[in-house]
Amino acid sequence: MSLAEVPSPSPSSSSGSDDFAALLDSELELASGADSGFPDDEGEDDGSEEEVEVEALEQNSTKRRRVEEQHQDQGISVRPGKIVTGSSKNVQVEVCPHPGYFNGLCFRCGKPQDEEDVSGVAFGYIHKGLRLGTTEIDRLRTADLKNLLHERKLVLILDLDHTLINSTRLQDISPAEHDLGIQTAATKDDQNRSIFALDSMHMLTKLRPFVREFLKEASNMFEMYIYTMGDKAYAIEIAKLLDPSNVYFPSKVISNSDCTQRHQKGLDVILGAESVAVILDDTEYVWQKHKENLILMERYHYFASSCRQFGFGVRSLSESMQDEREGDGALATVLDVLRRIHAIFFDTAVETDLSSRDVRPVIKMIRKEVLQGCKLVFSRVFPNTTRPQEQMMWKMAEHLGAVCSTELASTVTHVVAVDLGTEKARWAIDNKKFLVHPRWIEAANYRWQRQPEEEFPVSPPKEKIIRKENAVAAQKGTTSKDKENVVAVVQKETSKDSEENAVADQKETSEDKEENTLADQKETSNDEDGDDAAGQEDKAKENPVVAVATSTGSADS
């Protein structure tokens, strides 16, 4: 029996990839039994009859091999399991579609893979040396979708670094972290600890708060995959920390070696339908083809090296002996979003058949509810030389359901600005409109709900602060030379403000180029460092948004 003929797994099965692994093992056993030339059921006849049967089987086996040799170059084979009788002219043959290859051999007819058979996708994370053709992938996805919908489950793809965990190399530990005994804490035999030492890789890994509860709850609603740009060995080690009993991710740990496109992650290596796939990742750039499936996570920066990597000149959570709160941190927040997505998708009041539903419109609808009813005007947030409609912050606000405008009107609810010194900012104050910093939009994007406006105030312009200090200094008898120095500082700060927009413009327009450059550099560094770099995920550069750790709930450990 060929793999293509194996019945679809029973509805009680929980994993398409696990089902396929079991089916493949069964197929290989059947193929091995067929090659032996003996029937599956042995009779209990006397010895003379057994000798006749053996002789007949040997003759049939010889004829079968001759037919296979004649047609092997044409991709024709005898259907496995059929006994060949009579002359070779009457032998029933068929063209093998080569549904897939295992270690270079078609797992249906045994024909070696040649240069013309390189199509399909490698699924080395399921079975080493496995490659499936498009038809077989579609068949398995259809069977998997049927099973998932029967169990009322969707597919969840989880990134590792900065999403579920944060890792650092031992050589990158800061002096403050060393003094606090971070490495010692990672080696303690404590069941409740969240920081671990990966001795073979010379690394430390910190689990994000609430991650264990998150995985337990999410597993009731989703079939889960790990998908990381890190190396295979690193991915497996982290999977053991997250899933020591191998319950959540059996045969579903995908690493950079499984990607079909450089610096990109894709659902082509997932044996689950795109229509039921939800992605959690901190980097949008790597999911260019699947942005509608993506929920962007706020990055988890626990170690000092992580802060340095993304340009944050502040003390890390580890150095400050702080961490995200479990109850309302990033993972607890996104779990609530996942519950809503699951509930809406499987809503029994909807008349649409489950097999025709799609999770992507559900994600879009929930996102648009976040800032629904808000009308925004931006002030000095974008460079004057660019179209605001093309800027990231404008698009983010629209994706969250806000209406963005370039003109002031009575219907405007919020003015988004970086200081109080603009005409639009003063208009907002005079007309009792909300005046918020751009971080207000970013926080709403990560938290999936409208944030309190008072927590994101707009600061006075720098030049006014300096002029006030200058006036105070003059009253205290500042010398003329000191006054000249203060004036120079004011002019410098004013010039600096005027240049910030141009710098922001250059930074944003070169974003994609920098991401590719950083990815190339990091991949080269990984190759040179070997095991030391095994755990560093191939991340694109930091999204041009400011981290909102304070709004997502930091607290003393």
mmCIF file of N, CA, C and O in Angstrom, residues 131-202:
data_model
loop_
_atom_site.group_PDB
_atom_site.id
_atom_site.type_symbol
_atom_site.label_atom_id
_atom_site.label_comp_id
_atom_site.label_asym_id
_atom_site.label_seq_id
_atom_site.Cartn_x
_atom_site.Cartn_y
_atom_site.Cartn_z
ATOM 1 N N ARG A 131 11.459 14.622 1.756
ATOM 2 C CA ARG A 131 11.024 15.683 0.846
ATOM 3 C C ARG A 131 9.676 15.275 0.265
ATOM 4 O O ARG A 131 9.505 14.165 -0.223
ATOM 5 N N LEU A 132 8.707 16.185 0.318
ATOM 6 C CA LEU A 132 7.361 15.906 -0.170
ATOM 7 C C LEU A 132 7.032 16.754 -1.382
ATOM 8 O O LEU A 132 7.427 17.923 -1.461
ATOM 9 N N GLY A 133 6.291 16.157 -2.311
ATOM 10 C CA GLY A 133 5.818 16.879 -3.475
ATOM 11 C C GLY A 133 4.578 17.693 -3.146
ATOM 12 O O GLY A 133 3.929 17.503 -2.110
ATOM 13 N N THR A 134 4.223 18.590 -4.043
ATOM 14 C CA THR A 134 3.106 19.508 -3.809
ATOM 15 C C THR A 134 1.792 18.769 -3.586
ATOM 16 O O THR A 134 1.022 19.107 -2.682
ATOM 17 N N THR A 135 1.538 17.758 -4.382
ATOM 18 C CA THR A 135 0.286 17.015 -4.259
ATOM 19 C C THR A 135 0.171 16.336 -2.905
ATOM 20 O O THR A 135 -0.884 16.352 -2.267
ATOM 21 N N GLU A 136 1.261 15.738 -2.448
ATOM 22 C CA GLU A 136 1.253 15.048 -1.161
ATOM 23 C C GLU A 136 1.101 16.048 -0.004
ATOM 24 O O GLU A 136 0.406 15.777 0.984
ATOM 25 N N ILE A 137 1.743 17.203 -0.136
ATOM 26 C CA ILE A 137 1.601 18.234 0.892
ATOM 27 C C ILE A 137 0.147 18.692 0.985
ATOM 28 O O ILE A 137 -0.404 18.811 2.087
ATOM 29 N N ASP A 138 -0.484 18.917 -0.152
ATOM 30 C CA ASP A 138 -1.886 19.337 -0.157
ATOM 31 C C ASP A 138 -2.781 18.268 0.466
ATOM 32 O O ASP A 138 -3.720 18.588 1.211
ATOM 33 N N ARG A 139 -2.497 16.999 0.171
ATOM 34 C CA ARG A 139 -3.294 15.916 0.725
ATOM 35 C C ARG A 139 -3.174 15.875 2.249
ATOM 36 O O ARG A 139 -4.164 15.747 2.972
ATOM 37 N N LEU A 140 -1.934 16.013 2.740
ATOM 38 C CA LEU A 140 -1.710 15.959 4.182
ATOM 39 C C LEU A 140 -2.326 17.169 4.886
ATOM 40 O O LEU A 140 -2.872 17.048 5.986
ATOM 41 N N ARG A 141 -2.240 18.343 4.254
ATOM 42 C CA ARG A 141 -2.839 19.538 4.851
ATOM 43 C C ARG A 141 -4.360 19.419 4.911
ATOM 44 O O ARG A 141 -4.984 19.863 5.880
ATOM 45 N N THR A 142 -4.951 18.845 3.883
ATOM 46 C CA THR A 142 -6.400 18.653 3.889
ATOM 47 C C THR A 142 -6.823 17.718 5.013
ATOM 48 O O THR A 142 -7.797 17.979 5.732
ATOM 49 N N ALA A 143 -6.078 16.619 5.174
ATOM 50 C CA ALA A 143 -6.377 15.677 6.255
ATOM 51 C C ALA A 143 -6.169 16.330 7.617
ATOM 52 O O ALA A 143 -6.966 16.152 8.543
ATOM 53 N N ASP A 144 -5.092 17.117 7.738
ATOM 54 C CA ASP A 144 -4.790 17.780 9.008
ATOM 55 C C ASP A 144 -5.865 18.806 9.354
ATOM 56 O O ASP A 144 -6.280 18.927 10.510
ATOM 57 N N LEU A 145 -6.325 19.558 8.347
ATOM 58 C CA LEU A 145 -7.367 20.557 8.573
ATOM 59 C C LEU A 145 -8.648 19.896 9.066
ATOM 60 O O LEU A 145 -9.292 20.392 10.001
ATOM 61 N N LYS A 146 -9.006 18.776 8.471
ATOM 62 C CA LYS A 146 -10.210 18.060 8.888
ATOM 63 C C LYS A 146 -10.098 17.624 10.342
ATOM 64 O O LYS A 146 -11.044 17.780 11.126
ATOM 65 N N ASN A 147 -8.937 17.105 10.723
ATOM 66 C CA ASN A 147 -8.722 16.656 12.099
ATOM 67 C C ASN A 147 -8.762 17.823 13.085
ATOM 68 O O ASN A 147 -9.361 17.729 14.164
ATOM 69 N N LEU A 148 -8.093 18.933 12.711
ATOM 70 C CA LEU A 148 -8.036 20.094 13.602
ATOM 71 C C LEU A 148 -9.427 20.677 13.849
ATOM 72 O O LEU A 148 -9.790 20.980 14.988
ATOM 73 N N LEU A 149 -10.191 20.852 12.780
ATOM 74 C CA LEU A 149 -11.523 21.428 12.922
ATOM 75 C C LEU A 149 -12.429 20.514 13.736
ATOM 76 O O LEU A 149 -13.286 20.993 14.486
ATOM 77 N N HIS A 150 -12.243 19.206 13.606
ATOM 78 C CA HIS A 150 -13.017 18.265 14.407
ATOM 79 C C HIS A 150 -12.704 18.432 15.892
ATOM 80 O O HIS A 150 -13.580 18.298 16.750
ATOM 81 N N GLU A 151 -11.441 18.764 16.198
ATOM 82 C CA GLU A 151 -11.023 18.977 17.586
ATOM 83 C C GLU A 151 -11.168 20.423 18.030
ATOM 84 O O GLU A 151 -10.786 20.767 19.149
ATOM 85 N N ARG A 152 -11.691 21.272 17.139
ATOM 86 C CA ARG A 152 -11.860 22.703 17.419
ATOM 87 C C ARG A 152 -10.519 23.342 17.778
ATOM 88 O O ARG A 152 -10.370 24.041 18.789
ATOM 89 N N LYS A 153 -9.550 23.113 16.925
ATOM 90 C CA LYS A 153 -8.223 23.685 17.114
ATOM 91 C C LYS A 153 -7.770 24.426 15.861
ATOM 92 O O LYS A 153 -8.191 24.119 14.742
ATOM 93 N N LEU A 154 -6.877 25.417 16.073
ATOM 94 C CA LEU A 154 -6.210 26.128 14.994
ATOM 95 C C LEU A 154 -4.711 25.822 15.095
ATOM 96 O O LEU A 154 -4.288 25.051 15.949
ATOM 97 N N VAL A 155 -3.919 26.437 14.225
ATOM 98 C CA VAL A 155 -2.467 26.243 14.223
ATOM 99 C C VAL A 155 -1.802 27.502 14.769
ATOM 100 O O VAL A 155 -2.163 28.615 14.386
ATOM 101 N N LEU A 156 -0.826 27.332 15.664
ATOM 102 C CA LEU A 156 -0.104 28.456 16.256
ATOM 103 C C LEU A 156 1.393 28.261 16.045
ATOM 104 O O LEU A 156 1.960 27.261 16.490
ATOM 105 N N ILE A 157 2.041 29.220 15.355
ATOM 106 C CA ILE A 157 3.479 29.170 15.104
ATOM 107 C C ILE A 157 4.152 30.165 16.040
ATOM 108 O O ILE A 157 3.820 31.354 16.029
ATOM 109 N N LEU A 158 5.096 29.678 16.840
ATOM 110 C CA LEU A 158 5.717 30.482 17.888
ATOM 111 C C LEU A 158 7.195 30.723 17.609
ATOM 112 O O LEU A 158 7.966 29.772 17.417
ATOM 113 N N ASP A 159 7.586 31.984 17.604
ATOM 114 C CA ASP A 159 8.992 32.356 17.554
ATOM 115 C C ASP A 159 9.599 32.128 18.943
ATOM 116 O O ASP A 159 8.889 32.028 19.946
ATOM 117 N N LEU A 160 10.927 32.033 19.011
ATOM 118 C CA LEU A 160 11.594 31.817 20.297
ATOM 119 C C LEU A 160 12.189 33.099 20.862
ATOM 120 O O LEU A 160 11.661 33.699 21.790
ATOM 121 N N ASP A 161 13.336 33.539 20.302
ATOM 122 C CA ASP A 161 14.079 34.662 20.870
ATOM 123 C C ASP A 161 13.262 35.946 20.852
ATOM 124 O O ASP A 161 12.701 36.337 19.819
ATOM 125 N N HIS A 162 13.205 36.586 22.018
ATOM 126 C CA HIS A 162 12.497 37.841 22.251
ATOM 127 C C HIS A 162 10.980 37.691 22.219
ATOM 128 O O HIS A 162 10.261 38.671 22.401
ATOM 129 N N THR A 163 10.479 36.471 21.991
ATOM 130 C CA THR A 163 9.044 36.218 22.021
ATOM 131 C C THR A 163 8.681 35.348 23.216
ATOM 132 O O THR A 163 7.873 35.736 24.061
ATOM 133 N N LEU A 164 9.298 34.167 23.298
ATOM 134 C CA LEU A 164 9.073 33.279 24.438
ATOM 135 C C LEU A 164 10.230 33.286 25.421
ATOM 136 O O LEU A 164 10.042 32.983 26.606
ATOM 137 N N ILE A 165 11.422 33.628 24.926
ATOM 138 C CA ILE A 165 12.620 33.581 25.773
ATOM 139 C C ILE A 165 13.574 34.718 25.381
ATOM 140 O O ILE A 165 13.356 35.427 24.401
ATOM 141 N N ASN A 166 14.636 34.867 26.171
ATOM 142 C CA ASN A 166 15.739 35.760 25.815
ATOM 143 C C ASN A 166 17.032 35.055 26.210
ATOM 144 O O ASN A 166 17.144 34.526 27.317
ATOM 145 N N SER A 167 17.984 35.005 25.291
ATOM 146 C CA SER A 167 19.240 34.297 25.535
ATOM 147 C C SER A 167 20.429 35.231 25.397
ATOM 148 O O SER A 167 20.360 36.251 24.706
ATOM 149 N N THR A 168 21.532 34.865 26.063
ATOM 150 C CA THR A 168 22.771 35.625 25.954
ATOM 151 C C THR A 168 23.944 34.660 26.029
ATOM 152 O O THR A 168 23.867 33.611 26.696
ATOM 153 N N ARG A 169 25.018 35.001 25.366
ATOM 154 C CA ARG A 169 26.240 34.216 25.491
ATOM 155 C C ARG A 169 26.936 34.597 26.798
ATOM 156 O O ARG A 169 26.857 35.744 27.242
ATOM 157 N N LEU A 170 27.623 33.638 27.392
ATOM 158 C CA LEU A 170 28.300 33.895 28.665
ATOM 159 C C LEU A 170 29.301 35.036 28.543
ATOM 160 O O LEU A 170 29.465 35.840 29.461
ATOM 161 N N GLN A 171 29.953 35.116 27.395
ATOM 162 C CA GLN A 171 30.960 36.153 27.206
ATOM 163 C C GLN A 171 30.348 37.548 27.097
ATOM 164 O O GLN A 171 31.051 38.550 27.220
ATOM 165 N N ASP A 172 29.019 37.627 26.903
ATOM 166 C CA ASP A 172 28.354 38.926 26.764
ATOM 167 C C ASP A 172 27.674 39.392 28.053
ATOM 168 O O ASP A 172 27.012 40.435 28.061
ATOM 169 N N ILE A 173 27.819 38.632 29.126
ATOM 170 C CA ILE A 173 27.220 39.037 30.397
ATOM 171 C C ILE A 173 27.892 40.319 30.881
ATOM 172 O O ILE A 173 29.115 40.436 30.891
ATOM 173 N N SER A 174 27.078 41.286 31.306
ATOM 174 C CA SER A 174 27.616 42.574 31.761
ATOM 175 C C SER A 174 28.194 42.435 33.159
ATOM 176 O O SER A 174 27.862 41.497 33.897
ATOM 177 N N PRO A 175 29.078 43.360 33.563
ATOM 178 C CA PRO A 175 29.631 43.318 34.923
ATOM 179 C C PRO A 175 28.542 43.325 35.996
ATOM 180 O O PRO A 175 28.650 42.627 37.005
ATOM 181 N N ALA A 176 27.486 44.119 35.772
ATOM 182 C CA ALA A 176 26.403 44.182 36.757
ATOM 183 C C ALA A 176 25.701 42.834 36.880
ATOM 184 O O ALA A 176 25.376 42.385 37.990
ATOM 185 N N GLU A 177 25.459 42.186 35.748
ATOM 186 C CA GLU A 177 24.825 40.865 35.779
ATOM 187 C C GLU A 177 25.723 39.845 36.462
ATOM 188 O O GLU A 177 25.245 38.977 37.214
ATOM 189 N N HIS A 178 27.024 39.949 36.217
ATOM 190 C CA HIS A 178 27.975 39.040 36.857
ATOM 191 C C HIS A 178 27.967 39.234 38.367
ATOM 192 O O HIS A 178 27.958 38.258 39.146
ATOM 193 N N ASP A 179 27.937 40.495 38.805
ATOM 194 C CA ASP A 179 27.932 40.787 40.243
ATOM 195 C C ASP A 179 26.646 40.307 40.907
ATOM 196 O O ASP A 179 26.650 39.947 42.098
ATOM 197 N N LEU A 180 25.551 40.294 40.166
ATOM 198 C CA LEU A 180 24.278 39.850 40.720
ATOM 199 C C LEU A 180 24.129 38.330 40.739
ATOM 200 O O LEU A 180 23.122 37.806 41.221
ATOM 201 N N GLY A 181 25.115 37.627 40.199
ATOM 202 C CA GLY A 181 25.086 36.168 40.228
ATOM 203 C C GLY A 181 24.121 35.539 39.245
ATOM 204 O O GLY A 181 23.513 34.506 39.536
ATOM 205 N N ILE A 182 23.971 36.158 38.057
ATOM 206 C CA ILE A 182 23.044 35.631 37.055
ATOM 207 C C ILE A 182 23.433 34.210 36.645
ATOM 208 O O ILE A 182 22.587 33.315 36.548
ATOM 209 N N GLN A 183 24.717 33.988 36.412
ATOM 210 C CA GLN A 183 25.171 32.674 35.960
ATOM 211 C C GLN A 183 24.967 31.618 37.045
ATOM 212 O O GLN A 183 24.587 30.477 36.766
ATOM 213 N N THR A 184 25.207 31.986 38.289
ATOM 214 C CA THR A 184 25.017 31.047 39.396
ATOM 215 C C THR A 184 23.547 30.656 39.536
ATOM 216 O O THR A 184 23.211 29.486 39.745
ATOM 217 N N ALA A 185 22.662 31.636 39.373
ATOM 218 C CA ALA A 185 21.223 31.366 39.482
ATOM 219 C C ALA A 185 20.754 30.406 38.395
ATOM 220 O O ALA A 185 19.826 29.617 38.603
ATOM 221 N N ALA A 186 21.410 30.465 37.240
ATOM 222 C CA ALA A 186 21.006 29.619 36.121
ATOM 223 C C ALA A 186 21.392 28.159 36.316
ATOM 224 O O ALA A 186 20.854 27.280 35.636
ATOM 225 N N THR A 187 22.326 27.891 37.213
ATOM 226 C CA THR A 187 22.799 26.520 37.418
ATOM 227 C C THR A 187 22.149 25.841 38.608
ATOM 228 O O THR A 187 22.403 24.658 38.869
ATOM 229 N N LYS A 188 21.306 26.565 39.354
ATOM 230 C CA LYS A 188 20.668 25.984 40.533
ATOM 231 C C LYS A 188 19.612 24.960 40.115
ATOM 232 O O LYS A 188 18.928 25.121 39.111
ATOM 233 N N ASP A 189 19.494 23.906 40.895
ATOM 234 C CA ASP A 189 18.506 22.870 40.624
ATOM 235 C C ASP A 189 17.197 23.232 41.319
ATOM 236 O O ASP A 189 16.868 22.731 42.390
ATOM 237 N N ASP A 190 16.460 24.124 40.682
ATOM 238 C CA ASP A 190 15.219 24.626 41.252
ATOM 239 C C ASP A 190 14.110 24.461 40.215
ATOM 240 O O ASP A 190 14.198 24.980 39.100
ATOM 241 N N GLN A 191 13.056 23.750 40.580
ATOM 242 C CA GLN A 191 11.976 23.495 39.634
ATOM 243 C C GLN A 191 11.260 24.773 39.216
ATOM 244 O O GLN A 191 10.671 24.835 38.142
ATOM 245 N N ASN A 192 11.282 25.783 40.054
ATOM 246 C CA ASN A 192 10.561 27.025 39.764
ATOM 247 C C ASN A 192 11.417 28.090 39.097
ATOM 248 O O ASN A 192 10.933 29.188 38.849
ATOM 249 N N ARG A 193 12.676 27.773 38.817
ATOM 250 C CA ARG A 193 13.527 28.794 38.230
ATOM 251 C C ARG A 193 13.137 29.042 36.779
ATOM 252 O O ARG A 193 12.593 28.174 36.101
ATOM 253 N N SER A 194 13.462 30.230 36.304
ATOM 254 C CA SER A 194 13.123 30.592 34.919
ATOM 255 C C SER A 194 14.357 30.918 34.092
ATOM 256 O O SER A 194 14.235 31.285 32.927
ATOM 257 N N ILE A 195 15.546 30.812 34.686
ATOM 258 C CA ILE A 195 16.783 31.083 33.965
ATOM 259 C C ILE A 195 17.631 29.813 33.977
ATOM 260 O O ILE A 195 17.757 29.141 35.007
ATOM 261 N N PHE A 196 18.181 29.467 32.807
ATOM 262 C CA PHE A 196 18.868 28.190 32.637
ATOM 263 C C PHE A 196 20.209 28.389 31.938
ATOM 264 O O PHE A 196 20.365 29.298 31.117
ATOM 265 N N ALA A 197 21.143 27.501 32.261
ATOM 266 C CA ALA A 197 22.454 27.498 31.608
ATOM 267 C C ALA A 197 22.475 26.416 30.536
ATOM 268 O O ALA A 197 22.157 25.256 30.806
ATOM 269 N N LEU A 198 22.815 26.809 29.298
ATOM 270 C CA LEU A 198 23.030 25.852 28.211
ATOM 271 C C LEU A 198 24.536 25.635 28.112
ATOM 272 O O LEU A 198 25.230 26.304 27.345
ATOM 273 N N ASP A 199 25.041 24.717 28.928
ATOM 274 C CA ASP A 199 26.489 24.553 29.071
ATOM 275 C C ASP A 199 27.176 24.237 27.757
ATOM 276 O O ASP A 199 28.251 24.767 27.465
ATOM 277 N N SER A 200 26.582 23.371 26.953
ATOM 278 C CA SER A 200 27.223 22.972 25.701
ATOM 279 C C SER A 200 27.344 24.125 24.719
ATOM 280 O O SER A 200 28.172 24.077 23.806
ATOM 281 N N MET A 201 26.529 25.157 24.897
ATOM 282 C CA MET A 201 26.539 26.298 23.986
ATOM 283 C C MET A 201 27.086 27.559 24.637
ATOM 284 O O MET A 201 27.106 28.607 24.015
ATOM 285 N N HIS A 202 27.492 27.448 25.905
ATOM 286 C CA HIS A 202 28.042 28.595 26.634
ATOM 287 C C HIS A 202 27.064 29.767 26.628
ATOM 288 O O HIS A 202 27.425 30.910 26.331
#
